[in-house]
Structures are given as C-alpha cells and as structure tokens.
mmCIF file of C-alpha atoms in Angstrom:
data_model
loop_
_atom_site.group_PDB
_atom_site.id
_atom_site.type_symbol
_atom_site.label_atom_id
_atom_site.label_comp_id
_atom_site.label_asym_id
_atom_site.label_seq_id
_atom_site.Cartn_x
_atom_site.Cartn_y
_atom_site.Cartn_z
ATOM 1 C CA GLY B 1 102.005 168.334 165.069
ATOM 2 C CA LEU B 2 98.462 169.675 165.052
ATOM 3 C CA PRO B 3 97.552 172.484 167.472
ATOM 4 C CA ASP B 4 95.691 171.536 170.623
ATOM 5 C CA GLY B 5 92.012 170.954 169.960
ATOM 6 C CA TRP B 6 92.553 170.139 166.286
ATOM 7 C CA ARG B 7 91.804 166.811 164.642
ATOM 8 C CA ILE B 8 92.498 165.350 161.220
ATOM 9 C CA PHE B 9 89.983 163.048 159.520
ATOM 10 C CA SER B 10 90.785 160.275 157.079
ATOM 11 C CA GLU B 11 87.902 159.823 154.613
ATOM 12 C CA HIS B 12 87.766 156.565 152.679
ATOM 13 C CA LYS B 13 86.273 156.257 149.204
ATOM 14 C CA ILE B 14 86.039 153.190 147.003
ATOM 15 C CA TYR B 15 86.734 155.108 143.791
ATOM 16 C CA GLU B 16 87.940 158.316 142.184
ATOM 17 C CA PRO B 17 89.949 158.395 140.127
ATOM 18 C CA ALA B 18 89.691 154.615 139.770
ATOM 19 C CA PHE B 19 88.327 151.567 141.548
ATOM 20 C CA TYR B 20 90.531 150.168 144.332
ATOM 21 C CA SER B 21 93.640 151.946 143.101
ATOM 22 C CA THR B 22 93.144 154.940 145.343
ATOM 23 C CA VAL B 23 95.107 155.584 148.524
ATOM 24 C CA VAL B 24 92.217 155.330 151.019
ATOM 25 C CA GLN B 25 89.791 152.965 149.311
ATOM 26 C CA ASP B 26 88.044 151.421 152.330
ATOM 27 C CA TRP B 27 87.369 151.891 156.023
ATOM 28 C CA GLY B 28 90.130 149.462 157.046
ATOM 29 C CA THR B 29 92.761 151.539 155.269
ATOM 30 C CA SER B 30 91.297 154.673 156.813
ATOM 31 C CA LEU B 31 91.539 153.086 160.254
ATOM 32 C CA MET B 32 95.180 152.085 159.665
ATOM 33 C CA ILE B 33 95.993 155.658 158.650
ATOM 34 C CA ALA B 34 94.359 157.056 161.774
ATOM 35 C CA GLN B 35 96.185 154.581 163.985
ATOM 36 C CA GLU B 36 99.532 155.430 162.366
ATOM 37 C CA LEU B 37 99.068 159.191 162.595
ATOM 38 C CA GLY B 38 98.236 159.246 166.293
ATOM 39 C CA PRO B 39 95.427 160.145 168.707
ATOM 40 C CA LYS B 40 94.387 163.317 166.860
ATOM 41 C CA ALA B 41 93.582 161.332 163.717
ATOM 42 C CA GLN B 42 90.129 159.804 163.243
ATOM 43 C CA CYS B 43 87.985 158.371 160.467
ATOM 44 C CA LEU B 44 85.262 160.186 158.558
ATOM 45 C CA VAL B 45 82.364 158.209 157.070
ATOM 46 C CA ASP B 46 80.700 159.574 153.935
ATOM 47 C CA LEU B 47 77.507 157.592 153.276
ATOM 48 C CA GLY B 48 78.104 157.646 149.518
ATOM 49 C CA HIS B 49 81.677 156.339 149.504
ATOM 50 C CA HIS B 50 80.951 152.615 149.648
ATOM 51 C CA ALA B 51 80.351 149.746 147.269
ATOM 52 C CA PRO B 52 76.697 148.718 146.732
ATOM 53 C CA ASN B 53 75.168 146.761 149.623
ATOM 54 C CA VAL B 54 78.006 147.534 152.046
ATOM 55 C CA ASN B 55 76.890 147.411 155.687
ATOM 56 C CA ILE B 56 77.699 151.009 156.599
ATOM 57 C CA GLU B 57 76.170 150.793 160.062
ATOM 58 C CA MET B 58 78.550 147.925 160.882
ATOM 59 C CA ILE B 59 81.498 150.071 159.789
ATOM 60 C CA VAL B 60 80.219 152.838 162.064
ATOM 61 C CA ALA B 61 79.940 150.456 165.023
ATOM 62 C CA ARG B 62 83.431 149.028 164.512
ATOM 63 C CA LEU B 63 85.070 152.415 164.170
ATOM 64 C CA ILE B 64 83.390 153.468 167.408
ATOM 65 C CA ARG B 65 84.689 150.313 169.118
ATOM 66 C CA ALA B 66 88.164 151.129 167.822
ATOM 67 C CA GLY B 67 87.842 154.653 169.212
ATOM 68 C CA ARG B 68 88.483 156.206 165.811
ATOM 69 C CA LEU B 69 85.134 157.419 164.467
ATOM 70 C CA GLY B 70 85.437 161.166 163.974
ATOM 71 C CA GLY B 71 82.295 162.111 162.110
ATOM 72 C CA PHE B 72 80.113 161.948 159.023
ATOM 73 C CA HIS B 73 79.366 163.423 155.663
ATOM 74 C CA PHE B 74 75.625 162.896 155.470
ATOM 75 C CA ASN B 75 74.069 162.480 152.034
ATOM 76 C CA ASP B 76 72.376 159.682 150.091
ATOM 77 C CA SER B 77 73.290 157.442 147.191
ATOM 78 C CA LYS B 78 71.515 155.678 144.325
ATOM 79 C CA TYR B 79 74.291 154.714 141.903
ATOM 80 C CA GLY B 80 77.481 155.803 143.619
ATOM 81 C CA ASP B 81 78.765 158.956 145.231
ATOM 82 C CA ASP B 82 75.697 160.863 144.055
ATOM 83 C CA ASP B 83 75.697 163.313 146.988
ATOM 84 C CA LEU B 84 71.904 163.304 147.031
ATOM 85 C CA ASP B 85 69.809 164.868 149.781
ATOM 86 C CA SER B 86 69.933 162.867 153.002
ATOM 87 C CA GLY B 87 67.142 160.355 153.444
ATOM 88 C CA THR B 88 65.819 160.618 149.886
ATOM 89 C CA ILE B 89 66.883 157.146 148.678
ATOM 90 C CA ASP B 90 67.461 154.920 151.705
ATOM 91 C CA PRO B 91 66.050 156.477 154.883
ATOM 92 C CA PHE B 92 66.189 153.095 156.626
ATOM 93 C CA ARG B 93 69.972 152.967 156.214
ATOM 94 C CA LEU B 94 70.229 156.454 157.709
ATOM 95 C CA PHE B 95 68.102 155.194 160.609
ATOM 96 C CA LEU B 96 70.339 152.138 161.104
ATOM 97 C CA VAL B 97 73.426 154.348 161.242
ATOM 98 C CA TRP B 98 71.785 156.486 163.920
ATOM 99 C CA ASN B 99 70.686 153.341 165.739
ATOM 100 C CA GLU B 100 74.355 152.446 166.207
ATOM 101 C CA LEU B 101 75.194 155.989 167.299
ATOM 102 C CA VAL B 102 72.433 155.993 169.910
ATOM 103 C CA GLU B 103 73.359 152.480 171.049
ATOM 104 C CA LEU B 104 77.024 153.404 171.505
ATOM 105 C CA GLU B 105 76.667 157.080 172.489
ATOM 106 C CA ASP B 106 78.352 156.480 175.853
ATOM 107 C CA SER B 107 81.488 155.040 174.263
ATOM 108 C CA PRO B 108 84.642 156.640 175.746
ATOM 109 C CA GLY B 109 85.988 159.603 173.834
ATOM 110 C CA LEU B 110 83.185 159.733 171.279
ATOM 111 C CA ASN B 111 83.127 163.280 169.885
ATOM 112 C CA LEU B 112 81.524 163.306 166.445
ATOM 113 C CA SER B 113 81.411 165.996 163.782
ATOM 114 C CA HIS B 114 78.152 165.860 161.822
ATOM 115 C CA MET B 115 78.445 167.425 158.368
ATOM 116 C CA ILE B 116 76.329 167.477 155.214
ATOM 117 C CA ASP B 117 78.158 166.834 151.937
ATOM 118 C CA GLN B 118 75.746 167.160 149.025
ATOM 119 C CA SER B 119 75.668 168.368 145.424
ATOM 120 C CA HIS B 120 72.515 170.284 144.559
ATOM 121 C CA ASN B 121 72.312 170.223 140.781
ATOM 122 C CA VAL B 122 68.543 170.455 140.282
ATOM 123 C CA THR B 123 67.312 171.894 143.592
ATOM 124 C CA ASP B 124 67.722 175.075 145.587
ATOM 125 C CA PRO B 125 70.805 174.308 147.746
ATOM 126 C CA ILE B 126 69.316 175.997 150.812
ATOM 127 C CA GLU B 127 66.071 174.034 150.487
ATOM 128 C CA SER B 128 68.031 170.799 150.148
ATOM 129 C CA LEU B 129 70.072 171.603 153.250
ATOM 130 C CA ILE B 130 66.895 172.380 155.202
ATOM 131 C CA LEU B 131 65.338 169.099 154.051
ATOM 132 C CA SER B 132 68.456 167.072 154.830
ATOM 133 C CA ALA B 133 68.843 168.563 158.301
ATOM 134 C CA GLY B 134 65.261 167.551 159.038
ATOM 135 C CA GLU B 135 65.795 164.000 157.766
ATOM 136 C CA ILE B 136 68.941 163.584 159.845
ATOM 137 C CA GLN B 137 67.036 164.762 162.916
ATOM 138 C CA ARG B 138 64.179 162.410 162.047
ATOM 139 C CA ALA B 139 66.497 159.391 161.906
ATOM 140 C CA PHE B 140 68.021 160.353 165.259
ATOM 141 C CA VAL B 141 64.622 160.678 166.946
ATOM 142 C CA GLN B 142 63.425 157.378 165.484
ATOM 143 C CA ALA B 143 66.597 155.647 166.658
ATOM 144 C CA SER B 144 66.050 157.124 170.119
ATOM 145 C CA LEU B 145 62.650 155.377 170.245
ATOM 146 C CA VAL B 146 64.131 151.886 169.857
ATOM 147 C CA ASP B 147 63.289 149.649 172.837
ATOM 148 C CA ARG B 148 66.895 148.963 173.840
ATOM 149 C CA ALA B 149 66.073 146.415 176.529
ATOM 150 C CA ALA B 150 63.876 144.394 174.177
ATOM 151 C CA LEU B 151 66.428 144.618 171.369
ATOM 152 C CA ALA B 152 69.241 143.438 173.628
ATOM 153 C CA GLY B 153 67.132 140.509 174.773
ATOM 154 C CA TYR B 154 66.358 139.410 171.221
ATOM 155 C CA GLN B 155 70.005 139.782 170.232
ATOM 156 C CA GLU B 156 71.102 137.692 173.214
ATOM 157 C CA ALA B 157 68.554 135.017 172.280
ATOM 158 C CA ASN B 158 69.676 135.169 168.623
ATOM 159 C CA ASP B 159 66.103 136.026 167.612
ATOM 160 C CA ALA B 160 66.859 137.903 164.421
ATOM 161 C CA LEU B 161 63.213 138.256 163.404
ATOM 162 C CA MET B 162 62.096 139.996 166.589
ATOM 163 C CA ALA B 163 65.255 142.111 166.720
ATOM 164 C CA SER B 164 64.467 143.328 163.207
ATOM 165 C CA ALA B 165 60.817 143.896 164.142
ATOM 166 C CA THR B 166 61.911 146.025 167.107
ATOM 167 C CA LEU B 167 63.995 148.236 164.838
ATOM 168 C CA ARG B 168 61.279 148.518 162.203
ATOM 169 C CA ALA B 169 58.696 149.474 164.817
ATOM 170 C CA ALA B 170 60.781 152.508 165.762
ATOM 171 C CA PHE B 171 61.534 153.345 162.124
ATOM 172 C CA ARG B 172 57.835 153.306 161.187
ATOM 173 C CA THR B 173 56.875 155.638 164.027
ATOM 174 C CA ASP B 174 55.659 159.022 162.782
ATOM 175 C CA VAL B 175 57.909 161.469 164.614
ATOM 176 C CA GLU B 176 56.921 164.556 162.586
ATOM 177 C CA PRO B 177 54.859 166.001 165.489
ATOM 178 C CA ILE B 178 57.931 165.706 167.745
ATOM 179 C CA LEU B 179 60.147 167.449 165.200
ATOM 180 C CA ALA B 180 57.602 170.198 164.531
ATOM 181 C CA MET B 181 57.142 170.886 168.250
ATOM 182 C CA ALA B 182 60.904 170.973 168.787
ATOM 183 C CA ARG B 183 61.293 173.542 165.992
ATOM 184 C CA LEU B 184 58.435 175.629 167.376
ATOM 185 C CA ARG B 185 59.879 175.656 170.894
ATOM 186 C CA LYS B 186 63.191 176.930 169.555
ATOM 187 C CA GLY B 187 61.499 179.702 167.612
ATOM 188 C CA GLY B 188 61.764 177.903 164.285
ATOM 189 C CA ALA B 189 59.212 177.197 161.593
ATOM 190 C CA ILE B 190 56.850 174.237 161.742
ATOM 191 C CA ASP B 191 57.131 173.969 157.937
ATOM 192 C CA PRO B 192 60.690 175.149 157.170
ATOM 193 C CA ILE B 193 60.525 174.823 153.365
ATOM 194 C CA ALA B 194 57.249 176.748 153.058
ATOM 195 C CA THR B 195 58.538 179.426 155.411
ATOM 196 C CA TYR B 196 61.785 179.765 153.474
ATOM 197 C CA ARG B 197 59.961 180.088 150.155
ATOM 198 C CA SER B 198 57.514 182.662 151.475
ATOM 199 C CA SER B 199 60.381 184.741 152.881
ATOM 200 C CA GLY B 200 61.614 185.626 149.392
ATOM 201 C CA TYR B 201 65.216 185.180 150.546
ATOM 202 C CA ARG B 202 66.455 183.551 147.337
ATOM 203 C CA ALA B 203 65.077 186.339 145.147
ATOM 204 C CA ARG B 204 66.675 189.015 147.353
ATOM 205 C CA VAL B 205 70.154 187.499 147.451
ATOM 206 C CA SER B 206 70.011 186.701 143.729
ATOM 207 C CA GLU B 207 69.834 190.437 143.073
ATOM 208 C CA ILE B 208 72.755 191.169 145.385
ATOM 209 C CA ARG B 209 75.216 188.408 144.566
ATOM 210 C CA PRO B 210 76.996 188.515 141.186
ATOM 211 C CA ARG B 211 76.397 185.716 138.740
ATOM 212 C CA VAL B 212 79.350 183.310 138.545
ATOM 213 C CA SER B 213 80.725 182.686 135.074
ATOM 214 C CA GLY B 214 83.275 180.245 133.745
ATOM 215 C CA ALA B 215 83.914 176.568 134.405
ATOM 216 C CA GLY B 216 83.437 175.058 137.816
ATOM 217 C CA GLY B 217 84.176 171.817 139.585
ATOM 218 C CA GLY B 218 80.790 170.311 138.887
ATOM 219 C CA ILE B 219 79.394 171.172 142.306
ATOM 220 C CA VAL B 220 76.658 173.814 142.506
#
C-alpha cells in the first residue's frame, strides 16, 4: 500500500525492552517480516543492535544475497546499543562491513540508504557527525583498495591466513591523503573539525536557538 518510490525498513534489535522477547529480535526475523510484507519491504542493519561477537558483516552479505538489505544505521558499540561515533571502538568491523558492500556492489536491485544513528551525550553533535562521516568514508576507501583477485584466489584455495592478510593490508593503508584531497576538490575543508571550530558556528546558533527545558528521551 505504500506510494510508488517508498520503502519500509524492518530494523532488528536484540533487546529493548527485554532480551529476546521483542518482536524483531534478530536479522532472521527481520528478513521474514520483509519477505511477508512484499517487495517494498527491506531490512535495516544498525551496527549496535547485535549480541557481542556477532558476525555483522556476514549478516550484511546474506541480506544482500536475499535481495533484502535496505540500508544502515552507522554507529559504534562497546557494551550494547551505545550509539557511539562511527569507527571509534571497532573500525575494523566497519571496514569488514564495507568490504562486503564493495564485494557485492553489483548485486541486482541493491539500493542502500546510509544513515547515522548516534547519541552525542558528551560531544558536540555536529562534530561527532563530521567525524563519523569521515570514518565511514575511510572504511569505504580502504575496502575499495582490497585486492579482489588475490582475495578470491585465497578463498578458493581455502587459505584463510592469506585471505585475512589481504584484508588487513587494505585496512592498514593510510588513506587520509585520499580523503583530504577528495574534500579539497569538492570545496570542502582538509581538516573539517578544525574548520568547524574556527567558524564559530556553535556559538552563533547557541545565541539564536532557545534553550530546551524539561525532560527528554535521553538523546541529545
């Protein structure tokens, strides 16, 4: 019943309000919901909505294979659904997720929505969003540097050590010069955080916008 061009995303989460008593507690349930609702329904992956040590990149790959991956809520996690800035706790996991996206980017019908879902309790929200956007771009560029032919060969030969070494070689590559040049060519700042702070934007809008009082939902 959705209008043309609209999609609905099913977002799984292991808890809230309780463990495994929620309606959409894992990616399998989310996939079943999407399949039942029809072709306009897809699955949304929030990086903080999983049990510890869950292989999120595998979930991403399988949802792509099923034709039901709709997009992401990018953030990072230490203890649970912390909604921390992207790439601050486990940048390698973020890289592995992007490795699957780059590997399977030609999958039929893949049309992803990339969103940031974070809670900025101790940082300037704008600074955190700037930082997270840069880390997401960094993971994408690093994943794009993976030697796909070599990786496929090691996977075919079941050489797990060299397959892992191929991934780590790309992850360890310093891509900051690439990112800085890309920002410069688009008229952006080489150092976005320093530029934002020197602009005085936060001080200006703080004088204009009224201070919010009363209870909130816990999200700043």
